[in-house]
Amino acid sequence: MSVRRVAPAVVLVNPQLGENIGFAARALANFGLSGLRLVEPRDGWPNDRAHAAAAGAAFVVETATVYPSVEAAIEDLNFVLATTARPREMVKPVLSPESAARALVAVALRGERSGILFGPERSGLDNDAIALADAIVIAPVSQDFASLSLPQAVLILAYEWLKAQGASPALGRVTKFDGPAAEGLELAGTRKATRAELLGLFAHLEEELDRAGFLRPPEKRASMVRSIRNMFHRMAATEQDVQTWRGIVASLAAARKGTRT
């Protein structure tokens, strides 16, 4: 079964600002989620500010469903998580966002439905709502400033959900001009320089440095040459880098001689 077919529902309980609903919708769309449920949004529904804030993710807002209570919003779910900043002295499993996402994927693989509860901006979920959950999720935050906004909290869980599926999603936007990005060094049409190309550059550069009197005194020449070569090795030079440096050396040599390349 496709995990995405039984992706978790995201339940915003008594959200106060339409903008935050829209920003949360954008976060969901960024990471492949769209099942947005709202419990008694303060400013009513539909909400023009939510629609505007969602921008390209307006489809998440447009398909959101509104419920009169938390119980009604989760009645079709098999597994429910509640986000909170503190355990509230309840005897419930405590999960990090990463372990919560793994649990959600496990539920989806069984073909069961799950959901994540997020509380209102000012106070978070109340104890009655948390009591309905199977486990609580607490994000690691700086104790100097531990408060997350509603869209931030949604984004963290949505991001971890995508990662937990085990796929390697594209990095960044994919367009007809570029992408997807991948971790590591993108050589963009060139390749790493061969040792022969580097040795040719070293010979060219060292010849001109000798002529300019840079590699002196003679007893220090060998160590200076090693240092210069090591700089190029550390930079993992490409074929294009070598060609550029050969051009630089040739231009500086010509300038020293009073001629043009």
PDB file of C-alpha atoms in Angstrom:
ATOM      1  CA  MET A   1       0.000   0.000   0.000  1.00  0.00           C
ATOM      2  CA  SER A   2       1.190   3.516  -0.809  1.00  0.00           C
ATOM      3  CA  VAL A   3       2.048   5.412   2.349  1.00  0.00           C
ATOM      4  CA  ARG A   4       0.840   8.619   0.745  1.00  0.00           C
ATOM      5  CA  ARG A   5      -2.679   7.203   0.340  1.00  0.00           C
ATOM      6  CA  VAL A   6      -3.034   7.062   4.097  1.00  0.00           C
ATOM      7  CA  ALA A   7      -0.990  10.142   4.971  1.00  0.00           C
ATOM      8  CA  PRO A   8      -1.781  11.684   8.349  1.00  0.00           C
ATOM      9  CA  ALA A   9      -4.489  14.297   8.694  1.00  0.00           C
ATOM     10  CA  VAL A  10      -3.361  17.570  10.225  1.00  0.00           C
ATOM     11  CA  VAL A  11      -5.920  18.920  12.683  1.00  0.00           C
ATOM     12  CA  LEU A  12      -5.716  22.577  13.713  1.00  0.00           C
ATOM     13  CA  VAL A  13      -7.754  23.026  16.869  1.00  0.00           C
ATOM     14  CA  ASN A  14      -9.312  26.492  17.289  1.00  0.00           C
ATOM     15  CA  PRO A  15      -6.793  28.288  15.073  1.00  0.00           C
ATOM     16  CA  GLN A  16      -6.979  32.034  15.626  1.00  0.00           C
ATOM     17  CA  LEU A  17      -5.432  33.697  12.571  1.00  0.00           C
ATOM     18  CA  GLY A  18      -6.381  32.970   8.998  1.00  0.00           C
ATOM     19  CA  GLU A  19      -2.817  33.757   7.949  1.00  0.00           C
ATOM     20  CA  ASN A  20      -1.482  30.984  10.171  1.00  0.00           C
ATOM     21  CA  ILE A  21      -3.880  28.502   8.608  1.00  0.00           C
ATOM     22  CA  GLY A  22      -2.613  29.547   5.181  1.00  0.00           C
ATOM     23  CA  PHE A  23       1.041  29.305   6.195  1.00  0.00           C
ATOM     24  CA  ALA A  24       0.391  25.875   7.713  1.00  0.00           C
ATOM     25  CA  ALA A  25      -1.234  24.818   4.436  1.00  0.00           C
ATOM     26  CA  ARG A  26       1.908  25.876   2.567  1.00  0.00           C
ATOM     27  CA  ALA A  27       4.042  23.799   4.934  1.00  0.00           C
ATOM     28  CA  LEU A  28       1.844  20.768   4.304  1.00  0.00           C
ATOM     29  CA  ALA A  29       2.059  21.145   0.535  1.00  0.00           C
ATOM     30  CA  ASN A  30       5.850  21.556   0.707  1.00  0.00           C
ATOM     31  CA  PHE A  31       6.190  18.077   2.163  1.00  0.00           C
ATOM     32  CA  GLY A  32       3.468  16.156   0.370  1.00  0.00           C
ATOM     33  CA  LEU A  33       0.552  16.489   2.793  1.00  0.00           C
ATOM     34  CA  SER A  34      -2.872  17.936   2.067  1.00  0.00           C
ATOM     35  CA  GLY A  35      -5.374  16.553   4.579  1.00  0.00           C
ATOM     36  CA  LEU A  36      -6.137  19.712   6.585  1.00  0.00           C
ATOM     37  CA  ARG A  37      -8.893  19.620   9.210  1.00  0.00           C
ATOM     38  CA  LEU A  38     -10.037  22.632  11.228  1.00  0.00           C
ATOM     39  CA  VAL A  39     -11.846  22.598  14.551  1.00  0.00           C
ATOM     40  CA  GLU A  40     -13.875  25.771  15.092  1.00  0.00           C
ATOM     41  CA  PRO A  41     -11.518  28.349  13.570  1.00  0.00           C
ATOM     42  CA  ARG A  42     -11.969  31.577  15.503  1.00  0.00           C
ATOM     43  CA  ASP A  43     -12.688  33.817  12.503  1.00  0.00           C
ATOM     44  CA  GLY A  44     -14.977  31.403  10.717  1.00  0.00           C
ATOM     45  CA  TRP A  45     -14.554  29.550   7.466  1.00  0.00           C
ATOM     46  CA  PRO A  46     -13.848  30.048   4.593  1.00  0.00           C
ATOM     47  CA  ASN A  47     -11.251  32.704   5.345  1.00  0.00           C
ATOM     48  CA  ASP A  48      -9.822  35.040   2.694  1.00  0.00           C
ATOM     49  CA  ARG A  49      -6.625  35.646   4.667  1.00  0.00           C
ATOM     50  CA  ALA A  50      -5.946  31.928   4.891  1.00  0.00           C
ATOM     51  CA  HIS A  51      -6.458  31.587   1.149  1.00  0.00           C
ATOM     52  CA  ALA A  52      -4.086  34.479   0.400  1.00  0.00           C
ATOM     53  CA  ALA A  53      -1.375  33.254   2.776  1.00  0.00           C
ATOM     54  CA  ALA A  54      -1.481  29.770   1.269  1.00  0.00           C
ATOM     55  CA  ALA A  55      -0.420  31.185  -2.123  1.00  0.00           C
ATOM     56  CA  GLY A  56       0.400  28.223  -4.388  1.00  0.00           C
ATOM     57  CA  ALA A  57      -0.937  25.821  -1.769  1.00  0.00           C
ATOM     58  CA  ALA A  58      -4.439  27.276  -1.932  1.00  0.00           C
ATOM     59  CA  PHE A  59      -5.741  23.821  -2.887  1.00  0.00           C
ATOM     60  CA  VAL A  60      -4.974  22.646   0.665  1.00  0.00           C
ATOM     61  CA  VAL A  61      -7.116  25.450   2.082  1.00  0.00           C
ATOM     62  CA  GLU A  62      -9.886  24.894  -0.444  1.00  0.00           C
ATOM     63  CA  THR A  63     -10.196  21.207   0.451  1.00  0.00           C
ATOM     64  CA  ALA A  64      -9.934  21.712   4.220  1.00  0.00           C
ATOM     65  CA  THR A  65     -12.833  20.375   6.276  1.00  0.00           C
ATOM     66  CA  VAL A  66     -14.295  22.037   9.358  1.00  0.00           C
ATOM     67  CA  TYR A  67     -15.469  20.157  12.462  1.00  0.00           C
ATOM     68  CA  PRO A  68     -17.425  21.239  15.544  1.00  0.00           C
ATOM     69  CA  SER A  69     -15.152  19.419  18.002  1.00  0.00           C
ATOM     70  CA  VAL A  70     -11.868  17.576  18.326  1.00  0.00           C
ATOM     71  CA  GLU A  71     -13.779  14.325  18.812  1.00  0.00           C
ATOM     72  CA  ALA A  72     -15.588  14.802  15.508  1.00  0.00           C
ATOM     73  CA  ALA A  73     -12.342  15.670  13.698  1.00  0.00           C
ATOM     74  CA  ILE A  74     -10.599  12.458  14.742  1.00  0.00           C
ATOM     75  CA  GLU A  75     -13.437   9.926  14.891  1.00  0.00           C
ATOM     76  CA  ASP A  76     -12.283   8.110  11.732  1.00  0.00           C
ATOM     77  CA  LEU A  77      -8.628   7.898  12.816  1.00  0.00           C
ATOM     78  CA  ASN A  78      -6.859   4.875  14.304  1.00  0.00           C
ATOM     79  CA  PHE A  79      -3.859   6.694  15.762  1.00  0.00           C
ATOM     80  CA  VAL A  80      -3.626  10.285  17.006  1.00  0.00           C
ATOM     81  CA  LEU A  81      -0.682  12.402  18.117  1.00  0.00           C
ATOM     82  CA  ALA A  82      -0.937  15.652  20.054  1.00  0.00           C
ATOM     83  CA  THR A  83       1.723  18.343  19.831  1.00  0.00           C
ATOM     84  CA  THR A  84       2.603  20.187  23.004  1.00  0.00           C
ATOM     85  CA  ALA A  85       5.501  22.011  24.626  1.00  0.00           C
ATOM     86  CA  ARG A  86       5.317  20.031  27.882  1.00  0.00           C
ATOM     87  CA  PRO A  87       4.009  16.628  29.060  1.00  0.00           C
ATOM     88  CA  ARG A  88       1.179  18.113  31.204  1.00  0.00           C
ATOM     89  CA  GLU A  89       1.737  15.372  33.836  1.00  0.00           C
ATOM     90  CA  MET A  90      -0.084  12.845  31.675  1.00  0.00           C
ATOM     91  CA  VAL A  91       1.029   9.240  31.444  1.00  0.00           C
ATOM     92  CA  LYS A  92       1.513   9.063  27.699  1.00  0.00           C
ATOM     93  CA  PRO A  93       4.395   8.131  25.426  1.00  0.00           C
ATOM     94  CA  VAL A  94       6.516  11.161  24.534  1.00  0.00           C
ATOM     95  CA  LEU A  95       7.886  11.275  20.996  1.00  0.00           C
ATOM     96  CA  SER A  96      10.301  13.566  19.209  1.00  0.00           C
ATOM     97  CA  PRO A  97       9.239  14.783  15.750  1.00  0.00           C
ATOM     98  CA  GLU A  98      11.517  12.146  14.185  1.00  0.00           C
ATOM     99  CA  SER A  99      10.129   9.213  16.161  1.00  0.00           C
ATOM    100  CA  ALA A 100       6.591  10.546  15.713  1.00  0.00           C
ATOM    101  CA  ALA A 101       7.059  10.528  11.950  1.00  0.00           C
ATOM    102  CA  ARG A 102       8.331   6.950  12.034  1.00  0.00           C
ATOM    103  CA  ALA A 103       5.275   5.948  14.042  1.00  0.00           C
ATOM    104  CA  LEU A 104       2.999   7.657  11.522  1.00  0.00           C
ATOM    105  CA  VAL A 105       4.647   5.825   8.634  1.00  0.00           C
ATOM    106  CA  ALA A 106       4.252   2.500  10.475  1.00  0.00           C
ATOM    107  CA  VAL A 107       0.541   3.213  10.930  1.00  0.00           C
ATOM    108  CA  ALA A 108       0.183   4.113   7.258  1.00  0.00           C
ATOM    109  CA  LEU A 109       1.927   0.901   6.185  1.00  0.00           C
ATOM    110  CA  ARG A 110      -0.730  -1.026   8.104  1.00  0.00           C
ATOM    111  CA  GLY A 111      -3.374   0.771   6.075  1.00  0.00           C
ATOM    112  CA  GLU A 112      -4.646   2.667   9.116  1.00  0.00           C
ATOM    113  CA  ARG A 113      -5.465   6.349   9.404  1.00  0.00           C
ATOM    114  CA  SER A 114      -3.627   8.782  11.647  1.00  0.00           C
ATOM    115  CA  GLY A 115      -3.722  12.436  12.587  1.00  0.00           C
ATOM    116  CA  ILE A 116      -1.718  15.123  14.358  1.00  0.00           C
ATOM    117  CA  LEU A 117      -3.383  17.677  16.626  1.00  0.00           C
ATOM    118  CA  PHE A 118      -2.084  21.237  16.835  1.00  0.00           C
ATOM    119  CA  GLY A 119      -3.488  23.713  19.337  1.00  0.00           C
ATOM    120  CA  PRO A 120      -4.415  27.391  19.054  1.00  0.00           C
ATOM    121  CA  GLU A 121      -1.622  29.941  18.770  1.00  0.00           C
ATOM    122  CA  ARG A 122      -1.966  31.530  22.199  1.00  0.00           C
ATOM    123  CA  SER A 123      -2.360  28.531  24.495  1.00  0.00           C
ATOM    124  CA  GLY A 124      -1.760  25.309  22.597  1.00  0.00           C
ATOM    125  CA  LEU A 125      -3.896  22.215  23.058  1.00  0.00           C
ATOM    126  CA  ASP A 126      -5.853  21.930  26.286  1.00  0.00           C
ATOM    127  CA  ASN A 127      -5.678  18.848  28.479  1.00  0.00           C
ATOM    128  CA  ASP A 128      -8.973  17.478  27.210  1.00  0.00           C
ATOM    129  CA  ALA A 129      -7.692  17.437  23.634  1.00  0.00           C
ATOM    130  CA  ILE A 130      -4.344  15.902  24.638  1.00  0.00           C
ATOM    131  CA  ALA A 131      -6.171  13.197  26.565  1.00  0.00           C
ATOM    132  CA  LEU A 132      -7.668  11.975  23.266  1.00  0.00           C
ATOM    133  CA  ALA A 133      -4.237  11.264  21.779  1.00  0.00           C
ATOM    134  CA  ASP A 134      -2.215   8.048  21.805  1.00  0.00           C
ATOM    135  CA  ALA A 135       1.053   9.922  22.354  1.00  0.00           C
ATOM    136  CA  ILE A 136       2.389  13.441  22.557  1.00  0.00           C
ATOM    137  CA  VAL A 137       5.037  15.071  20.390  1.00  0.00           C
ATOM    138  CA  ILE A 138       7.524  17.558  21.785  1.00  0.00           C
ATOM    139  CA  ALA A 139      10.097  19.269  19.575  1.00  0.00           C
ATOM    140  CA  PRO A 140      13.647  19.904  20.770  1.00  0.00           C
ATOM    141  CA  VAL A 141      13.972  23.669  21.216  1.00  0.00           C
ATOM    142  CA  SER A 142      16.251  26.161  22.902  1.00  0.00           C
ATOM    143  CA  GLN A 143      15.260  26.677  26.506  1.00  0.00           C
ATOM    144  CA  ASP A 144      16.053  30.363  26.033  1.00  0.00           C
ATOM    145  CA  PHE A 145      13.113  30.623  23.625  1.00  0.00           C
ATOM    146  CA  ALA A 146      10.974  27.518  23.370  1.00  0.00           C
ATOM    147  CA  SER A 147       7.821  28.887  21.737  1.00  0.00           C
ATOM    148  CA  LEU A 148       7.025  27.714  18.217  1.00  0.00           C
ATOM    149  CA  SER A 149       4.463  29.389  16.006  1.00  0.00           C
ATOM    150  CA  LEU A 150       1.639  27.234  14.662  1.00  0.00           C
ATOM    151  CA  PRO A 151       3.023  27.133  11.087  1.00  0.00           C
ATOM    152  CA  GLN A 152       6.500  26.299  12.411  1.00  0.00           C
ATOM    153  CA  ALA A 153       5.174  23.350  14.386  1.00  0.00           C
ATOM    154  CA  VAL A 154       3.236  22.072  11.376  1.00  0.00           C
ATOM    155  CA  LEU A 155       6.279  22.448   9.133  1.00  0.00           C
ATOM    156  CA  ILE A 156       8.535  20.452  11.469  1.00  0.00           C
ATOM    157  CA  LEU A 157       6.154  17.490  11.613  1.00  0.00           C
ATOM    158  CA  ALA A 158       5.439  17.603   7.879  1.00  0.00           C
ATOM    159  CA  TYR A 159       9.161  17.673   7.102  1.00  0.00           C
ATOM    160  CA  GLU A 160       9.847  14.697   9.346  1.00  0.00           C
ATOM    161  CA  TRP A 161       6.926  12.806   7.763  1.00  0.00           C
ATOM    162  CA  LEU A 162       8.479  13.173   4.323  1.00  0.00           C
ATOM    163  CA  LYS A 163      11.924  12.107   5.578  1.00  0.00           C
ATOM    164  CA  ALA A 164      10.548   9.091   7.437  1.00  0.00           C
ATOM    165  CA  GLN A 165       9.198   7.565   4.238  1.00  0.00           C
ATOM    166  CA  GLY A 166      12.742   6.567   3.366  1.00  0.00           C
ATOM    167  CA  ALA A 167      12.731   8.148  -0.079  1.00  0.00           C
ATOM    168  CA  SER A 168      15.263  10.711  -1.252  1.00  0.00           C
ATOM    169  CA  PRO A 169      13.141  13.668  -2.324  1.00  0.00           C
ATOM    170  CA  ALA A 170      14.555  16.291  -4.639  1.00  0.00           C
ATOM    171  CA  LEU A 171      16.349  19.166  -2.951  1.00  0.00           C
ATOM    172  CA  GLY A 172      14.681  22.460  -3.770  1.00  0.00           C
ATOM    173  CA  ARG A 173      12.555  23.368  -6.755  1.00  0.00           C
ATOM    174  CA  VAL A 174      12.724  21.378  -9.970  1.00  0.00           C
ATOM    175  CA  THR A 175      12.255  23.509 -13.088  1.00  0.00           C
ATOM    176  CA  LYS A 176      12.790  23.076 -16.812  1.00  0.00           C
ATOM    177  CA  PHE A 177      16.030  25.003 -16.388  1.00  0.00           C
ATOM    178  CA  ASP A 178      17.628  23.159 -13.486  1.00  0.00           C
ATOM    179  CA  GLY A 179      17.218  20.653 -10.694  1.00  0.00           C
ATOM    180  CA  PRO A 180      16.707  18.529  -8.870  1.00  0.00           C
ATOM    181  CA  ALA A 181      19.620  19.437  -6.641  1.00  0.00           C
ATOM    182  CA  ALA A 182      21.603  16.740  -4.858  1.00  0.00           C
ATOM    183  CA  GLU A 183      23.898  16.796  -1.890  1.00  0.00           C
ATOM    184  CA  GLY A 184      27.570  17.210  -2.643  1.00  0.00           C
ATOM    185  CA  LEU A 185      29.504  19.173  -5.244  1.00  0.00           C
ATOM    186  CA  GLU A 186      27.692  19.718  -8.526  1.00  0.00           C
ATOM    187  CA  LEU A 187      30.314  19.878 -11.272  1.00  0.00           C
ATOM    188  CA  ALA A 188      27.893  21.460 -13.765  1.00  0.00           C
ATOM    189  CA  GLY A 189      29.299  20.198 -17.042  1.00  0.00           C
ATOM    190  CA  THR A 190      32.918  19.847 -15.992  1.00  0.00           C
ATOM    191  CA  ARG A 191      34.803  17.102 -14.130  1.00  0.00           C
ATOM    192  CA  LYS A 192      37.489  16.731 -11.551  1.00  0.00           C
ATOM    193  CA  ALA A 193      40.943  17.498 -12.920  1.00  0.00           C
ATOM    194  CA  THR A 194      43.269  14.620 -13.638  1.00  0.00           C
ATOM    195  CA  ARG A 195      46.647  14.484 -11.971  1.00  0.00           C
ATOM    196  CA  ALA A 196      48.261  15.107 -15.358  1.00  0.00           C
ATOM    197  CA  GLU A 197      46.310  18.345 -15.727  1.00  0.00           C
ATOM    198  CA  LEU A 198      47.246  19.429 -12.215  1.00  0.00           C
ATOM    199  CA  LEU A 199      50.901  18.594 -12.763  1.00  0.00           C
ATOM    200  CA  GLY A 200      50.829  20.658 -15.935  1.00  0.00           C
ATOM    201  CA  LEU A 201      49.415  23.585 -13.994  1.00  0.00           C
ATOM    202  CA  PHE A 202      52.004  23.169 -11.246  1.00  0.00           C
ATOM    203  CA  ALA A 203      54.862  23.177 -13.765  1.00  0.00           C
ATOM    204  CA  HIS A 204      53.476  26.292 -15.457  1.00  0.00           C
ATOM    205  CA  LEU A 205      52.859  28.133 -12.197  1.00  0.00           C
ATOM    206  CA  GLU A 206      56.163  27.180 -10.585  1.00  0.00           C
ATOM    207  CA  GLU A 207      58.110  28.183 -13.681  1.00  0.00           C
ATOM    208  CA  GLU A 208      56.598  31.654 -13.595  1.00  0.00           C
ATOM    209  CA  LEU A 209      57.039  31.951  -9.819  1.00  0.00           C
ATOM    210  CA  ASP A 210      60.723  31.108 -10.259  1.00  0.00           C
ATOM    211  CA  ARG A 211      61.040  33.796 -12.922  1.00  0.00           C
ATOM    212  CA  ALA A 212      59.315  36.321 -10.666  1.00  0.00           C
ATOM    213  CA  GLY A 213      61.641  35.441  -7.784  1.00  0.00           C
ATOM    214  CA  PHE A 214      58.825  34.286  -5.521  1.00  0.00           C
ATOM    215  CA  LEU A 215      60.223  30.839  -4.627  1.00  0.00           C
ATOM    216  CA  ARG A 216      63.149  32.093  -2.562  1.00  0.00           C
ATOM    217  CA  PRO A 217      65.374  31.507  -0.718  1.00  0.00           C
ATOM    218  CA  PRO A 218      66.440  28.291  -2.484  1.00  0.00           C
ATOM    219  CA  GLU A 219      66.455  26.216   0.712  1.00  0.00           C
ATOM    220  CA  LYS A 220      62.746  26.984   1.228  1.00  0.00           C
ATOM    221  CA  ARG A 221      61.665  26.340  -2.362  1.00  0.00           C
ATOM    222  CA  ALA A 222      60.684  22.691  -1.855  1.00  0.00           C
ATOM    223  CA  SER A 223      58.421  23.395   1.141  1.00  0.00           C
ATOM    224  CA  MET A 224      56.835  26.407  -0.605  1.00  0.00           C
ATOM    225  CA  VAL A 225      56.067  24.279  -3.673  1.00  0.00           C
ATOM    226  CA  ARG A 226      54.476  21.588  -1.510  1.00  0.00           C
ATOM    227  CA  SER A 227      52.287  24.176   0.231  1.00  0.00           C
ATOM    228  CA  ILE A 228      51.123  25.622  -3.087  1.00  0.00           C
ATOM    229  CA  ARG A 229      50.341  22.192  -4.510  1.00  0.00           C
ATOM    230  CA  ASN A 230      48.462  21.202  -1.362  1.00  0.00           C
ATOM    231  CA  MET A 231      46.236  24.268  -1.730  1.00  0.00           C
ATOM    232  CA  PHE A 232      45.132  23.049  -5.153  1.00  0.00           C
ATOM    233  CA  HIS A 233      44.600  19.502  -3.943  1.00  0.00           C
ATOM    234  CA  ARG A 234      42.413  20.711  -1.065  1.00  0.00           C
ATOM    235  CA  MET A 235      40.183  22.662  -3.418  1.00  0.00           C
ATOM    236  CA  ALA A 236      39.399  19.495  -5.457  1.00  0.00           C
ATOM    237  CA  ALA A 237      40.082  21.409  -8.659  1.00  0.00           C
ATOM    238  CA  THR A 238      38.026  20.712 -11.755  1.00  0.00           C
ATOM    239  CA  GLU A 239      39.189  20.676 -15.372  1.00  0.00           C
ATOM    240  CA  GLN A 240      37.674  24.156 -15.751  1.00  0.00           C
ATOM    241  CA  ASP A 241      39.519  25.375 -12.641  1.00  0.00           C
ATOM    242  CA  VAL A 242      42.837  24.224 -14.105  1.00  0.00           C
ATOM    243  CA  GLN A 243      42.124  25.948 -17.418  1.00  0.00           C
ATOM    244  CA  THR A 244      41.185  29.158 -15.581  1.00  0.00           C
ATOM    245  CA  TRP A 245      44.351  29.081 -13.487  1.00  0.00           C
ATOM    246  CA  ARG A 246      46.498  28.427 -16.543  1.00  0.00           C
ATOM    247  CA  GLY A 247      44.942  31.505 -18.127  1.00  0.00           C
ATOM    248  CA  ILE A 248      45.564  33.572 -14.980  1.00  0.00           C
ATOM    249  CA  VAL A 249      49.213  32.543 -14.817  1.00  0.00           C
ATOM    250  CA  ALA A 250      49.705  33.246 -18.528  1.00  0.00           C
ATOM    251  CA  SER A 251      48.078  36.688 -18.212  1.00  0.00           C
ATOM    252  CA  LEU A 252      50.190  37.664 -15.190  1.00  0.00           C
ATOM    253  CA  ALA A 253      53.336  36.472 -16.925  1.00  0.00           C
ATOM    254  CA  ALA A 254      52.481  38.488 -20.031  1.00  0.00           C
ATOM    255  CA  ALA A 255      51.732  41.562 -17.932  1.00  0.00           C
ATOM    256  CA  ARG A 256      55.083  41.249 -16.185  1.00  0.00           C
ATOM    257  CA  LYS A 257      56.785  41.129 -19.567  1.00  0.00           C
ATOM    258  CA  GLY A 258      54.766  44.095 -20.829  1.00  0.00           C
ATOM    259  CA  THR A 259      52.925  42.095 -23.486  1.00  0.00           C
ATOM    260  CA  ARG A 260      49.384  40.845 -23.989  1.00  0.00           C
ATOM    261  CA  THR A 261      48.159  37.241 -24.122  1.00  0.00           C
TER     262      THR A 261
END
